PDB file of C-alpha atoms and ligand atoms in Angstrom:
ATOM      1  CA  UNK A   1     131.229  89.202  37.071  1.00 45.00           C
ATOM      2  CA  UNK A   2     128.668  87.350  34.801  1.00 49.00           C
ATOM      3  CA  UNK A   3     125.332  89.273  35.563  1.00 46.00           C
ATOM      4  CA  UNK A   4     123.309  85.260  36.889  1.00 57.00           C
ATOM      5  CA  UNK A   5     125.893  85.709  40.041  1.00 84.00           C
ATOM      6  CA  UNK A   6     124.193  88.506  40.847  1.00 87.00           C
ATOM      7  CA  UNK A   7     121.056  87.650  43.002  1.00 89.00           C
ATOM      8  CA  UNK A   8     120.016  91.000  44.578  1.00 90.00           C
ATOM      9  CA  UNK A   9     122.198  94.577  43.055  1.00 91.00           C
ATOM     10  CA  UNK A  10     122.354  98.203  44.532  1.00 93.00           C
ATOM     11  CA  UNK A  11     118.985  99.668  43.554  1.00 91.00           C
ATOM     12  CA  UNK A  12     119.103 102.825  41.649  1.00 89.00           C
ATOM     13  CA  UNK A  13     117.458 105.433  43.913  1.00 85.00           C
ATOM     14  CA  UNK A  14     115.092 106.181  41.373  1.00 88.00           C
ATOM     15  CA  UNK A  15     113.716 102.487  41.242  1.00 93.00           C
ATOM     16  CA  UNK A  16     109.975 101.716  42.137  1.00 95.00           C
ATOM     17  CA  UNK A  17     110.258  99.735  45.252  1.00 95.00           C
ATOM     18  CA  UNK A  18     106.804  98.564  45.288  1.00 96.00           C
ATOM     19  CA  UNK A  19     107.746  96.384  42.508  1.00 95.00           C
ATOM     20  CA  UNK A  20     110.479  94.818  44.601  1.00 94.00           C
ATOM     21  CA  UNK A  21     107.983  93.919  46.793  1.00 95.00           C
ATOM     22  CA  UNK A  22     105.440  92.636  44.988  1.00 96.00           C
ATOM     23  CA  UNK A  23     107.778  90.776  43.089  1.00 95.00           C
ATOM     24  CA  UNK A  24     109.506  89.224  46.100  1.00 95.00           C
ATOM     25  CA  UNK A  25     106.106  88.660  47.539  1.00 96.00           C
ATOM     26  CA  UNK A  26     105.061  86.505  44.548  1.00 96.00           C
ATOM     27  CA  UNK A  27     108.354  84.794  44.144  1.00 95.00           C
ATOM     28  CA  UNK A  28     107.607  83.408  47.910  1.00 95.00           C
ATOM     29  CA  UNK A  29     104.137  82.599  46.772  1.00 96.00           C
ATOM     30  CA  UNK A  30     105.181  80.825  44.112  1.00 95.00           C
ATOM     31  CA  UNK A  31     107.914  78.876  46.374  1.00 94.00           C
ATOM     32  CA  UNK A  32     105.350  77.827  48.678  1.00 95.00           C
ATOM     33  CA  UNK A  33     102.657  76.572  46.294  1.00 95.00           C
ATOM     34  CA  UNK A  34     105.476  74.577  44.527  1.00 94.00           C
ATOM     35  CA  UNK A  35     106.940  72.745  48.069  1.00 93.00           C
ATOM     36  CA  UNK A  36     103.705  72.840  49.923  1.00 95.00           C
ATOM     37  CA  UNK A  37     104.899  75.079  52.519  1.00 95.00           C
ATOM     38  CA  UNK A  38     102.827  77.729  54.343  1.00 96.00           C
ATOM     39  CA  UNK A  39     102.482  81.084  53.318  1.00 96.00           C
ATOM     40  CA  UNK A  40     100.522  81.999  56.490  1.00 95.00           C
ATOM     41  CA  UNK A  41      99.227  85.417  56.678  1.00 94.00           C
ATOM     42  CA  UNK A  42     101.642  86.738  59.839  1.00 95.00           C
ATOM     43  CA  UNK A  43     104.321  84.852  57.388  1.00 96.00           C
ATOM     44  CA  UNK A  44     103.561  87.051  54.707  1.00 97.00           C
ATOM     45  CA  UNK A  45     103.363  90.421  56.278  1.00 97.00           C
ATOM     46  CA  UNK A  46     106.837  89.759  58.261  1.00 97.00           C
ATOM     47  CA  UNK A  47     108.234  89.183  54.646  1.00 97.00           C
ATOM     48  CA  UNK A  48     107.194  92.713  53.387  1.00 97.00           C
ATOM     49  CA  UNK A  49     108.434  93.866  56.403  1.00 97.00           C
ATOM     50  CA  UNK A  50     111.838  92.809  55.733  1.00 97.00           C
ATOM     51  CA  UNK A  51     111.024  93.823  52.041  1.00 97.00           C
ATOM     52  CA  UNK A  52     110.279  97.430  53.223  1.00 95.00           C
ATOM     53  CA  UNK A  53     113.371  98.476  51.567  1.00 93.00           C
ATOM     54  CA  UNK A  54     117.367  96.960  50.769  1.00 95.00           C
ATOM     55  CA  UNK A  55     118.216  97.765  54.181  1.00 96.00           C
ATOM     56  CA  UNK A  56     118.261  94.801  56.531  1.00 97.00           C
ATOM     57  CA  UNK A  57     115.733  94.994  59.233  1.00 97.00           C
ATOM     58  CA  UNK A  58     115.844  94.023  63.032  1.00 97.00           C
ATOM     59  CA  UNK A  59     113.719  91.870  64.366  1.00 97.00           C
ATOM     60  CA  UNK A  60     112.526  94.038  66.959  1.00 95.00           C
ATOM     61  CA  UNK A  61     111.608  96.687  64.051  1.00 96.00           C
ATOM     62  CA  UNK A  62     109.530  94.245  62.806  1.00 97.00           C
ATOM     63  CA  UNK A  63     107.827  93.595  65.818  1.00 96.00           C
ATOM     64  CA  UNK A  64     106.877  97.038  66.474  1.00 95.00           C
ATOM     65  CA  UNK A  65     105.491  97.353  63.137  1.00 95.00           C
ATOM     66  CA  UNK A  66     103.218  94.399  63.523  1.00 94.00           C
ATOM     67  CA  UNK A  67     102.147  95.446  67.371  1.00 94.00           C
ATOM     68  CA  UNK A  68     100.645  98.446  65.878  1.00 93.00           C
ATOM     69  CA  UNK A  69      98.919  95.975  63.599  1.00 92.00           C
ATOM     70  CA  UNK A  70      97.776  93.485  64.940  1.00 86.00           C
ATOM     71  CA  UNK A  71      97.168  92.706  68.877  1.00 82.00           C
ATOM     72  CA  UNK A  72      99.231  89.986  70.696  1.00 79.00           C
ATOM     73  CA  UNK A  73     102.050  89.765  68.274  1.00 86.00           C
ATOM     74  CA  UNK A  74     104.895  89.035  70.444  1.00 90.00           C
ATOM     75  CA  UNK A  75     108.614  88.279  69.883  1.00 92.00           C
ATOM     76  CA  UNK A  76     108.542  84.668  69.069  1.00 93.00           C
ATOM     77  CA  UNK A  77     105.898  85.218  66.651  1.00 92.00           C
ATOM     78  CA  UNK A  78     108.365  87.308  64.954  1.00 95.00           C
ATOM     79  CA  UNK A  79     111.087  84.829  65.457  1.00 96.00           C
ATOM     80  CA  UNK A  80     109.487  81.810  64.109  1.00 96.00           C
ATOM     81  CA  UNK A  81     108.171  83.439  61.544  1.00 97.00           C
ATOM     82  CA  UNK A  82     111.779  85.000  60.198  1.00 97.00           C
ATOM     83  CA  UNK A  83     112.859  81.336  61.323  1.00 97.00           C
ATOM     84  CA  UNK A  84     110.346  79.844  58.505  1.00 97.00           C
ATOM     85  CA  UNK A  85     111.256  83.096  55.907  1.00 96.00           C
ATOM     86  CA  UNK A  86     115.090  82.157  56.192  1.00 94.00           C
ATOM     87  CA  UNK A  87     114.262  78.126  56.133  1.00 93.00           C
ATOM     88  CA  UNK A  88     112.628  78.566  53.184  1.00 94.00           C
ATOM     89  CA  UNK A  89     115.262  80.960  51.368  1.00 92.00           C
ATOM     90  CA  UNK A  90     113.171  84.251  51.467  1.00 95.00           C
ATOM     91  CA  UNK A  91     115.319  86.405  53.752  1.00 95.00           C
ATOM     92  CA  UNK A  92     118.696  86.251  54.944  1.00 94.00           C
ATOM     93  CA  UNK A  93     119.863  87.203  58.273  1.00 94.00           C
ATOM     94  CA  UNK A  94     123.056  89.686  58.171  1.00 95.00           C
ATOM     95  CA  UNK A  95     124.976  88.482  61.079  1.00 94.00           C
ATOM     96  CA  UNK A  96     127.231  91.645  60.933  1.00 95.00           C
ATOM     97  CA  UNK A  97     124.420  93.625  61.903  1.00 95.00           C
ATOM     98  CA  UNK A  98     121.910  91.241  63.191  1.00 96.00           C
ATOM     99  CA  UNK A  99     119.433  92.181  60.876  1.00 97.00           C
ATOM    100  CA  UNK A 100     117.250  90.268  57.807  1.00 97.00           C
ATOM    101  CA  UNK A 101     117.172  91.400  54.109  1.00 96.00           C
ATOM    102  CA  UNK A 102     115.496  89.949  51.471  1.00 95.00           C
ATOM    103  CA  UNK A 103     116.381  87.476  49.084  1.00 93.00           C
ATOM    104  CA  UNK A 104     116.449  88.801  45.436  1.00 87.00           C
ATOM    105  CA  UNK A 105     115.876  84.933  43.953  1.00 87.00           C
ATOM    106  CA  UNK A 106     114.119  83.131  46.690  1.00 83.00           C
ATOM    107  CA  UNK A 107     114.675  79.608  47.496  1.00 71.00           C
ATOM    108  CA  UNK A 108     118.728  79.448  45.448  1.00 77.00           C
ATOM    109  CA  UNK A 109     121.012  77.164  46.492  1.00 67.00           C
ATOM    110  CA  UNK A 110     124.409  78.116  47.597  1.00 66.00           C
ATOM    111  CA  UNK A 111     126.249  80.507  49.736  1.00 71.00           C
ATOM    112  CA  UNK A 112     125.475  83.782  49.376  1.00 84.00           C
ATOM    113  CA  UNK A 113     127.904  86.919  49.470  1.00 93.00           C
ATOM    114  CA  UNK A 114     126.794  90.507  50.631  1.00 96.00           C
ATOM    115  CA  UNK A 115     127.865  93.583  50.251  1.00 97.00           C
ATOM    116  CA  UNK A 116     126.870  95.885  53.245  1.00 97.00           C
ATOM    117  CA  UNK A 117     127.081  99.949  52.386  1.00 97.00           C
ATOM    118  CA  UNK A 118     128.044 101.074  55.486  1.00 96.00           C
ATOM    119  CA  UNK A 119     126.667 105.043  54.397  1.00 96.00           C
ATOM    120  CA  UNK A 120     123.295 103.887  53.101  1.00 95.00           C
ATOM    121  CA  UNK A 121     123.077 100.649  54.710  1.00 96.00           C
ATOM    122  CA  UNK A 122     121.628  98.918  51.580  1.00 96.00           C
ATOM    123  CA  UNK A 123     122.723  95.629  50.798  1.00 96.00           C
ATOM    124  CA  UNK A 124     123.647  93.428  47.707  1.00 96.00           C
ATOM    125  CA  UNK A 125     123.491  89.680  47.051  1.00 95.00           C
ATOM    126  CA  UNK A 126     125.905  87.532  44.892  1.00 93.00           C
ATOM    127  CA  UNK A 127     126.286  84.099  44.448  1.00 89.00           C
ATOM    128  CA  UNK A 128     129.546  83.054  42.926  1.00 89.00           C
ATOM    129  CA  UNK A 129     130.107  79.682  43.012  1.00 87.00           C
ATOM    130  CA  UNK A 130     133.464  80.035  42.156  1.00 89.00           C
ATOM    131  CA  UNK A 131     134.292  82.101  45.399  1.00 90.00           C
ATOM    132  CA  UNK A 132     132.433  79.332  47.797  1.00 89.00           C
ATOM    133  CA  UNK A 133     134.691  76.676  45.737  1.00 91.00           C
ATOM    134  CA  UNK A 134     137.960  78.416  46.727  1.00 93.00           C
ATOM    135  CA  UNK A 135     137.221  78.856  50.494  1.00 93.00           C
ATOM    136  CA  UNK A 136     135.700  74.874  50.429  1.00 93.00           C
ATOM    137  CA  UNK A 137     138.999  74.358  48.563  1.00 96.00           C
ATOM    138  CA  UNK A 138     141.110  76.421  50.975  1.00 96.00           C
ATOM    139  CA  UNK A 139     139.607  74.730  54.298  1.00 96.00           C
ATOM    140  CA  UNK A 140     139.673  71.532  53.116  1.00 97.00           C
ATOM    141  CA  UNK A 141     143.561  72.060  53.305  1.00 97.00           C
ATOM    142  CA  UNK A 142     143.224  72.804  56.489  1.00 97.00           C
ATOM    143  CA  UNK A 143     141.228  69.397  57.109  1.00 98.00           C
ATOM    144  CA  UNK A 144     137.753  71.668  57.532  1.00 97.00           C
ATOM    145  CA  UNK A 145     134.925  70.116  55.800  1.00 94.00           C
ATOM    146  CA  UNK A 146     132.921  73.581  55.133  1.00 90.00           C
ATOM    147  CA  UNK A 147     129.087  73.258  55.397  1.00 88.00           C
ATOM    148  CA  UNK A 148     127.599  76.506  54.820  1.00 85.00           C
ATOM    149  CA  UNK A 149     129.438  79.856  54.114  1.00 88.00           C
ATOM    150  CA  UNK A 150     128.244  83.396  54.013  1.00 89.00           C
ATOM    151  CA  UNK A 151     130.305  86.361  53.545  1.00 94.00           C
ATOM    152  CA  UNK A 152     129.308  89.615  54.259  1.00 97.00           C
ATOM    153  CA  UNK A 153     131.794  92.552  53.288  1.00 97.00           C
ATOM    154  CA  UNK A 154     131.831  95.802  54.211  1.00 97.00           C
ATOM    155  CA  UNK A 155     132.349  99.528  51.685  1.00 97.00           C
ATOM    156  CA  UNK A 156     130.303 101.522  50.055  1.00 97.00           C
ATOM    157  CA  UNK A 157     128.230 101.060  46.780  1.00 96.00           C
ATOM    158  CA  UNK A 158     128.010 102.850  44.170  1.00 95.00           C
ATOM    159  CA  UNK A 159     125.448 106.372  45.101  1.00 94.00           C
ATOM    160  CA  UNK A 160     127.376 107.123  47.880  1.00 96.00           C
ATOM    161  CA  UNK A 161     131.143 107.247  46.190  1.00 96.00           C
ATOM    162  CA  UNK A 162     128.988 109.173  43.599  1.00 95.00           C
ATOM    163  CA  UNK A 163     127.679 110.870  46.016  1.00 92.00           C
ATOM    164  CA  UNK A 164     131.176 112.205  47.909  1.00 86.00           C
TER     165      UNK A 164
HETATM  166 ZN1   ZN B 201     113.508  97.985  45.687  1.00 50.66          ZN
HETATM  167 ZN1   ZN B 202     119.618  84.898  48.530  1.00 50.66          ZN
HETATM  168 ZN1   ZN B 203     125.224 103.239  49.782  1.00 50.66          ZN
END
């Protein structure tokens, strides 16, 4: 797989996460300075939510965080806020699990394709092109004009076969 397909690997275990963060943090910065959008504070700190590891995050996680932070955060606060993350191409919502992750290149076009450890729960992010061409290919035999695709697969990554 050439390595620019992949948007978001495994992390090694050892890996400073902060970094992740702050990196992911700035990336959205820098997205938002560059298309005018909005990095509102409550915007910001729902984003390192989601960024508090590679595992997706519920919503309602997130909203119990911020209650103990701040007073009168309620659920569409959280909503539109993870509304305006995913609009803009910071986080992606895992529909398998109902949960957000973080996007490893904010703000790519494309489909995206994730790979869900079921044992760890972490989650990568490709972006092959050439997979989203075959299914657009595929569908459009069937007559289906295909407008957005995500695929989210199921297994285990790499630590935890290691690890068995
Ligand atoms: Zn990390
Ligand atoms: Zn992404
Ligand atoms: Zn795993």
């Amino acid at each position: 797989m050439p390595r620019q397909n992949v948007l978001s690997p495994f992390p090694q275990s050892s890996h400073v996460h902060a970094r992740c963060l702050k990196v992911a943090v700035g990336k959205a910065e820098q997205a938002c300075r560059t298309r005018g959008a909005r990095l509102t504070s409550l915007r910001r700190r729902v984003l390192e939510l989601v960024w508090r590891s590679h595992e997706p995050v519920k919503a309602y996680d997130i909203l119990d965080r911020l209650r103990a932070e701040r007073r009168g955060a309620a659920p569409p606060t959280v909503y539109r806020a993870l509304d305006f993350l995913r609009e803009e191409g910071f986080v992606h919502k895992i529909e398998s699990l109902n949960a957000y992750v973080g996007c490893g290149e904010p703000g790519h076009l494309g489909s995206g394709q994730f790979l869900i450890c079921r044992h760890c729960g972490e989650v990568a992010e490709i972006d092959d092109g050439d997979i989203a061409a075959l299914i657009a290919d595929r569908a459009r035999q069937l007559g289906f004009a295909s407008e957005r695709q995500t695929i989210e697969v199921d297994g285990l990554c790499g630590d935890c076969r290691a690890a068995r």
